[in-house]
Tab-separated table of C-alpha atoms in Angstrom:
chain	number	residue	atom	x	y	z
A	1	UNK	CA	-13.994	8.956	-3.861
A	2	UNK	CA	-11.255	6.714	-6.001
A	3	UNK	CA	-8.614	9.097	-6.834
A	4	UNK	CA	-6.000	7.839	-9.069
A	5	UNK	CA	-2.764	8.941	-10.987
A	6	UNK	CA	-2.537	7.993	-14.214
A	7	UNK	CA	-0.889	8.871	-17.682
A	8	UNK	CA	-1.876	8.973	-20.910
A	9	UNK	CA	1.543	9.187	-22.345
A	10	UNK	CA	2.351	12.495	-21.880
A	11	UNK	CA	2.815	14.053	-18.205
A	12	UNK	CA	0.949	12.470	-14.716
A	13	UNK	CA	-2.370	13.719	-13.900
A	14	UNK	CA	-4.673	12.504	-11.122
A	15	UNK	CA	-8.383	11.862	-11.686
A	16	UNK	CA	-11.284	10.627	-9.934
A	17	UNK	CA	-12.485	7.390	-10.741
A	18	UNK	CA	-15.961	7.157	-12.055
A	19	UNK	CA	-18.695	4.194	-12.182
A	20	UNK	CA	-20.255	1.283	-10.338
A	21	UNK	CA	-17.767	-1.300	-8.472
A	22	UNK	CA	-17.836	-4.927	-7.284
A	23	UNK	CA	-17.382	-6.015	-3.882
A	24	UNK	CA	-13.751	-5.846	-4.187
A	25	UNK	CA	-13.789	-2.420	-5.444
A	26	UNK	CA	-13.287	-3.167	-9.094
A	27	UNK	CA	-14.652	-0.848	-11.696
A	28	UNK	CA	-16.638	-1.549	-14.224
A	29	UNK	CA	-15.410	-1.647	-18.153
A	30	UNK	CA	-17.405	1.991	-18.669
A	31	UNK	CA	-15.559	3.414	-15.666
A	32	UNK	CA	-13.991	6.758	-16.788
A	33	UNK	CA	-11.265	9.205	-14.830
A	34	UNK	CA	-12.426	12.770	-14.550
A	35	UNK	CA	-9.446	14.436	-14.454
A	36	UNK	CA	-8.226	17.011	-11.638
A	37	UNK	CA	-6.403	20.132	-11.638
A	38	UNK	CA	-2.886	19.176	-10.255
A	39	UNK	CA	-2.405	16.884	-6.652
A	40	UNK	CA	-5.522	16.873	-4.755
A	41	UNK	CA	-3.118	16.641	-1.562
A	42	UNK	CA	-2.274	20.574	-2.540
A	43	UNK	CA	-4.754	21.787	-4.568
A	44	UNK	CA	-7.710	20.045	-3.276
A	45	UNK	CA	-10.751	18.398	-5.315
A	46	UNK	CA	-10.786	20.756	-8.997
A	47	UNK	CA	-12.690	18.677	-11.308
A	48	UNK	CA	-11.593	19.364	-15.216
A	49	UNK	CA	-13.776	19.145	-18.009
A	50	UNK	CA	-11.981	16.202	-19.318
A	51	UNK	CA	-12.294	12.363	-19.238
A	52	UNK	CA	-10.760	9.359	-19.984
A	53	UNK	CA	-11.909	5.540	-20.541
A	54	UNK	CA	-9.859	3.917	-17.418
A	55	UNK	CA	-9.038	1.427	-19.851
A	56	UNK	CA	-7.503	3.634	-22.017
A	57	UNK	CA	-5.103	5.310	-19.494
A	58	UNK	CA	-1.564	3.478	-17.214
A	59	UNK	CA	-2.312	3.844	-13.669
A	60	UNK	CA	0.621	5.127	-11.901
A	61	UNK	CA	1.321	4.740	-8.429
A	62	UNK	CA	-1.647	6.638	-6.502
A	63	UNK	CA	1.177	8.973	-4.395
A	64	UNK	CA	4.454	9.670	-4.811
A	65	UNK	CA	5.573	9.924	-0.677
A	66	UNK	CA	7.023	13.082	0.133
A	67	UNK	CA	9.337	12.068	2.472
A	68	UNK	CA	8.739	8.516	3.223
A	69	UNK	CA	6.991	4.987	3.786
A	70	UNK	CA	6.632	3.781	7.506
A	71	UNK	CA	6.477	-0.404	8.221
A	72	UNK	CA	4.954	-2.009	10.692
A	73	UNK	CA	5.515	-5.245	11.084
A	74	UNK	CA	3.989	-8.211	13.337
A	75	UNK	CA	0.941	-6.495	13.422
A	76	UNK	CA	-1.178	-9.759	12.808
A	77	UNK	CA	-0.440	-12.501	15.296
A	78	UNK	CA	-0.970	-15.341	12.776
A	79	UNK	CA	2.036	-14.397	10.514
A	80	UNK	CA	4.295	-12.962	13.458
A	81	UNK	CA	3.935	-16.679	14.503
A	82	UNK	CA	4.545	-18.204	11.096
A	83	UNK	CA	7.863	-16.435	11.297
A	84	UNK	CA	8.405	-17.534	14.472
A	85	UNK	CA	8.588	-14.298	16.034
A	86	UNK	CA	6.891	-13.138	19.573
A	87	UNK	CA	3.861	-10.434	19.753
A	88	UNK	CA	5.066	-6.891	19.930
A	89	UNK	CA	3.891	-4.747	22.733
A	90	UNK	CA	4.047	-1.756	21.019
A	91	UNK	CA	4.189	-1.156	16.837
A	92	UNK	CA	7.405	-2.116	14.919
A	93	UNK	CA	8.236	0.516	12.833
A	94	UNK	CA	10.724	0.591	9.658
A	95	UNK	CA	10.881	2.561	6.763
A	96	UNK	CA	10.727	2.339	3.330
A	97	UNK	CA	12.709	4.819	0.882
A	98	UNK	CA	10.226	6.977	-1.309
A	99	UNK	CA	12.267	5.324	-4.220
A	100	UNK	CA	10.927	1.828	-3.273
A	101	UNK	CA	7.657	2.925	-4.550
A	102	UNK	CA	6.001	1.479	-8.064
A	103	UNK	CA	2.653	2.111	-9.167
A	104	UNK	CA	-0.128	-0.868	-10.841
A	105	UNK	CA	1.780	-3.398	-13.142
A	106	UNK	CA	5.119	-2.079	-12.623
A	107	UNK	CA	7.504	-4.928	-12.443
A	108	UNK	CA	8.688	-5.958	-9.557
A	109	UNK	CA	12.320	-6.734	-9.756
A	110	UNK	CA	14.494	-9.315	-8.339
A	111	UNK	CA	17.882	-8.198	-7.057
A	112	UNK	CA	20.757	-10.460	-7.619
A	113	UNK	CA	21.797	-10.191	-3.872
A	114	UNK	CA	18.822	-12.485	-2.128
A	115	UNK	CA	17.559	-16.004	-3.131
A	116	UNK	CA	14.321	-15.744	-1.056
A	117	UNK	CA	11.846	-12.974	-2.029
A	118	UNK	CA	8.519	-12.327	-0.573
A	119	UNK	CA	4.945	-11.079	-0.972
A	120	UNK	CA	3.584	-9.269	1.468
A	121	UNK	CA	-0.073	-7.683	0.843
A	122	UNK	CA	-1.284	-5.416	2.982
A	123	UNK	CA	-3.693	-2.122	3.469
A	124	UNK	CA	-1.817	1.489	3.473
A	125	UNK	CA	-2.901	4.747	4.821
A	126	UNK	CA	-2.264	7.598	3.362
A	127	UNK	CA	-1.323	10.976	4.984
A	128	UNK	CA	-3.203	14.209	4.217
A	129	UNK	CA	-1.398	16.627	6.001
A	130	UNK	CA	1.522	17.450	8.285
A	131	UNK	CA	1.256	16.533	12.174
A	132	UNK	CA	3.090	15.445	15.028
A	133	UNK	CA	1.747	13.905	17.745
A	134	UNK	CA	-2.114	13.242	16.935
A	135	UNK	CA	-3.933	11.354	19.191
A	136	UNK	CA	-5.390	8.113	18.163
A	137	UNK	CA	-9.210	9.979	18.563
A	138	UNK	CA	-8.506	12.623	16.095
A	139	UNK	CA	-6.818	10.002	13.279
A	140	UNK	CA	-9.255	10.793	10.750
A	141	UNK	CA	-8.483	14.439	10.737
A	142	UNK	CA	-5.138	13.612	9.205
A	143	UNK	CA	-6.266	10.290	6.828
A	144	UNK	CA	-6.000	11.497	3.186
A	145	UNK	CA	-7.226	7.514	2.254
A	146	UNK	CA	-6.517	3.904	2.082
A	147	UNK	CA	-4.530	2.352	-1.100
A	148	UNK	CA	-3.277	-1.101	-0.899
A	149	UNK	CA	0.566	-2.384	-0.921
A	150	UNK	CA	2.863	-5.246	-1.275
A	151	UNK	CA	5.460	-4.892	1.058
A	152	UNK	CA	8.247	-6.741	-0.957
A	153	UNK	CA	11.304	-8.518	1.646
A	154	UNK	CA	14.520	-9.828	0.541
A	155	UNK	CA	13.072	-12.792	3.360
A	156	UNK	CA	17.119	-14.036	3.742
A	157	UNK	CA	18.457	-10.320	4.030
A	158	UNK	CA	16.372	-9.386	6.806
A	159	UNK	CA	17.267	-12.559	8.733
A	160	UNK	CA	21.413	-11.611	7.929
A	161	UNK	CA	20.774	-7.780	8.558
A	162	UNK	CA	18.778	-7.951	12.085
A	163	UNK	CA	17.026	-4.692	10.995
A	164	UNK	CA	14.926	-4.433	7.668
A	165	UNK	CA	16.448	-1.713	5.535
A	166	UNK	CA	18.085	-3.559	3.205
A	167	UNK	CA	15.529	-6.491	3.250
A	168	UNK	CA	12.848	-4.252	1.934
A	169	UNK	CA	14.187	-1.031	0.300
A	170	UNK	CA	15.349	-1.999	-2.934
A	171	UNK	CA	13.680	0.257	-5.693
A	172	UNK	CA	10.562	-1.625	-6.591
A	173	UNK	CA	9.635	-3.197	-3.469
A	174	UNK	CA	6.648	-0.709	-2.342
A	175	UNK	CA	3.569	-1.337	-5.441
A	176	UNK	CA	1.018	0.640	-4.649
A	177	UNK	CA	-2.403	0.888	-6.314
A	178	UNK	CA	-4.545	0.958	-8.094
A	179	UNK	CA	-5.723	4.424	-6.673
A	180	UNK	CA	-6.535	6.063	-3.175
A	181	UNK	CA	-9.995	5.678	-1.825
A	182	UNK	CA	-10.992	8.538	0.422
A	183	UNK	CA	-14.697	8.090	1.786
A	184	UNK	CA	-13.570	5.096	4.347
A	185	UNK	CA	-13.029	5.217	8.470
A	186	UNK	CA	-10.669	3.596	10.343
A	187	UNK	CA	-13.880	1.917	11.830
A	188	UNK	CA	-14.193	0.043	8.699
A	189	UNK	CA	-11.375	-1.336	8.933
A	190	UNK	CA	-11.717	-2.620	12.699
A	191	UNK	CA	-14.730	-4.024	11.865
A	192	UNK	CA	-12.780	-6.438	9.390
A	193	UNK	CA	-12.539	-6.001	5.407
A	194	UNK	CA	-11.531	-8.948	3.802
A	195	UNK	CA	-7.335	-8.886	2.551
A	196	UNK	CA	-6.328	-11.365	0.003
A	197	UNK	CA	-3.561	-12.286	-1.645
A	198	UNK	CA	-3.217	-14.519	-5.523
A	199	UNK	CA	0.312	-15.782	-6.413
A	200	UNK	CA	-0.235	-16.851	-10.101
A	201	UNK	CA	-3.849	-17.228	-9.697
A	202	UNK	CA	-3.486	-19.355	-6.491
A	203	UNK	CA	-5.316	-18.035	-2.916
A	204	UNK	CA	-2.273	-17.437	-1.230
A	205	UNK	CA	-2.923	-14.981	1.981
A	206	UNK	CA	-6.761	-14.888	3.002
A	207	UNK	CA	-7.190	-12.100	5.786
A	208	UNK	CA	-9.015	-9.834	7.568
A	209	UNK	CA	-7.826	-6.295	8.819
A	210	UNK	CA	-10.424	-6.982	12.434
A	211	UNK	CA	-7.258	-9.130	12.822
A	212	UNK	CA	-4.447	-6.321	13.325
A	213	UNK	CA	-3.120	-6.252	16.614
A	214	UNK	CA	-2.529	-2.470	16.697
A	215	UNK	CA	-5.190	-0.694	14.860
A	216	UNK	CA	-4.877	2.553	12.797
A	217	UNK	CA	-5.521	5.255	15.015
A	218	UNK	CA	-3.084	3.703	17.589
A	219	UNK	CA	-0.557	3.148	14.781
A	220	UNK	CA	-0.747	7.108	13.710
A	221	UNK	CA	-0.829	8.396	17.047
A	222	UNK	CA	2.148	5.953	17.554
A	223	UNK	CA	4.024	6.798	14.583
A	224	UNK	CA	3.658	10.550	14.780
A	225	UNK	CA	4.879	10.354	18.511
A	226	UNK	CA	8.446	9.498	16.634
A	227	UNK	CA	8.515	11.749	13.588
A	228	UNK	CA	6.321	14.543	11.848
A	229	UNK	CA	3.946	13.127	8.825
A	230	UNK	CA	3.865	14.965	5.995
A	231	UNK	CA	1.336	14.948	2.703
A	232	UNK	CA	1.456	12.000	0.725
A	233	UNK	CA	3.195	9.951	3.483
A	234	UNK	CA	2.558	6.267	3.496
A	235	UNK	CA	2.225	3.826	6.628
A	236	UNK	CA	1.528	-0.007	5.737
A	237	UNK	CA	-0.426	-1.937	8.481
A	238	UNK	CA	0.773	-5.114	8.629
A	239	UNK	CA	0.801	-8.386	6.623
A	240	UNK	CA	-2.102	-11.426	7.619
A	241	UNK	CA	-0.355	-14.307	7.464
A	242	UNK	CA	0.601	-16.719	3.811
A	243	UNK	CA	3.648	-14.753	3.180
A	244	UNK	CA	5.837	-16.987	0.880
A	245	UNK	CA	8.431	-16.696	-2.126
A	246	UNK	CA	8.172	-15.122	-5.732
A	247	UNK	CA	10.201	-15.854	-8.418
A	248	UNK	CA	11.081	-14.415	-11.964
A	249	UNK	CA	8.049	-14.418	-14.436
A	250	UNK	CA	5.666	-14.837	-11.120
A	251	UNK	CA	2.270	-12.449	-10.914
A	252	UNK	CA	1.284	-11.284	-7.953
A	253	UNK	CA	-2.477	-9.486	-7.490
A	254	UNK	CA	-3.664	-8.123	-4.140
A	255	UNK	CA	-7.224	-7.922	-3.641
A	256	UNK	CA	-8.973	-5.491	-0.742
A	257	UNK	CA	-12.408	-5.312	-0.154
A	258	UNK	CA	-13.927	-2.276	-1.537
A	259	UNK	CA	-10.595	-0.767	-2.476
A	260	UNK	CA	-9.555	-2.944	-5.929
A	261	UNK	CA	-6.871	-4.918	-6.669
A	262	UNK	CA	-2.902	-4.354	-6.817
A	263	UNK	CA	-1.251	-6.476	-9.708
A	264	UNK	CA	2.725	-6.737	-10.043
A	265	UNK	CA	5.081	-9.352	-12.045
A	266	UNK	CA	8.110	-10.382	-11.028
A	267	UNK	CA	10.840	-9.186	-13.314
A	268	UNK	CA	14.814	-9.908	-13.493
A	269	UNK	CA	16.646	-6.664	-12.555
């Protein structure tokens, strides 16, 4: 089940996205969004007797998190050695402010304080419900669905910083989109579903999640050892390696298999 949020001027509503898909999980043009009664998080699956063309509505970011967004980086070996870093033994976790987050086509702005900014692409879970402490076996228990993500970085300001908060929390630098897909298992995922990346049309990242070093049940069991999770809670899983600069008037569209694509331009703040 696609579940989106979306507006059609007036007030956010969140819908379930209707019709056939391609192998990246876009819709077709006749693809409509049944509408739901309030956040399916809290209110669960109420299907309304109205619909909208999904041309004819903005997507807006698929969840607004409640509390936060939870990085990990180096969690593909190929761009932890592009950056010349070394393997973590265990996840590397950062956070994200909840105010970081844009939705599908929102720009992406480009703060006046770095000179090197970077796309990151990447696949995010989504958290259904509070917990603490979950082991890695019962993951799906708490797995509201996937979206996907561009983990923006001010690349210069997390080299001068050491840690990553300033790097990648400016307000805009968490798109997600286009819309949360629900009916997927981590298993997928470990079996490998194919991550790319376009800068400006150009192949630019070319992935596969099988290539995660820490996988997502061992990143939520990991994660939730450190802090409760609550609803609408985010967790990106890593970037595959291609990460390289933007610049002003730049487009950026990130493509996951069976889950759609994420498009952002780069905009002057």
């Amino acid at each position: 089940m696609r579940i989106a949020r979306f507006t059609t001027g007036s007030e956010p509503s969140y819908g379930v996205v209707t019709g056939e898909v391609d192998e990246f999980g876009q819709p077709a043009e006749d693809s409509v969004v049944v509408a739901l009664a309030g956040d399916p998080l809290y209110v669960g699956i109420k299907l309304l007797d109205q619909e909208h063309r999904l041309a004819d509505v903005k997507l807006l970011a698929p969840v607004l998190p409640r509390s936060k967004v939870v990085g990990i980086g180096r969690n593909y070996a190929a761009h932890a050695a592009e950056l010349g870093h070394d393997l973590p033994s265990e996840p590397l976790m950062f956070l994200k402010p909840n105010t970081s987050v844009v939705g599908p086509l929102d720009p992406i702005f480009y703060p006046p304080q770095t000179q090197d900014l970077h796309y990151e692409g990447e696949l995010a879970v989504v958290i259904g419900r509070i917990c603490r402490d979950v082991p890695a076996e019962q993951a799906t228990d708490v797995i509201h669905g996937y979206t996907i993500a561009n983990d923006v970085t001010a690349r210069d300001l997390q080299k001068s910083d050491v840690q990553f908060t300033r790097a990648k929390g400016f307000d805009s630098f968490c798109p997600l989109g286009p819309w949360i897909e629900t009916d997927l298992d981590p298993q997928h995922f470990i079996d490998g579903v194919r991550l790319q990346t376009h800068l400006n049309g150009e192949v630019v990242q070319d992935g596969s999640t099988a290539d995660m070093i820490f996988d997502i049940p061992t990143l939520i069991a990991h994660v939730s050892s450190v802090m409760t999770l609550l609803p609408g809670d985010v967790i990106l899983t890593g970037t595959p390696e291609g990460v390289g600069p933007m610049e002003v008037g730049d487009e950026v569209e990130i493509s996951i298999a069976g889950l759609g694509t994420l498009t952002n331009k780069v905009a002057t703040r």
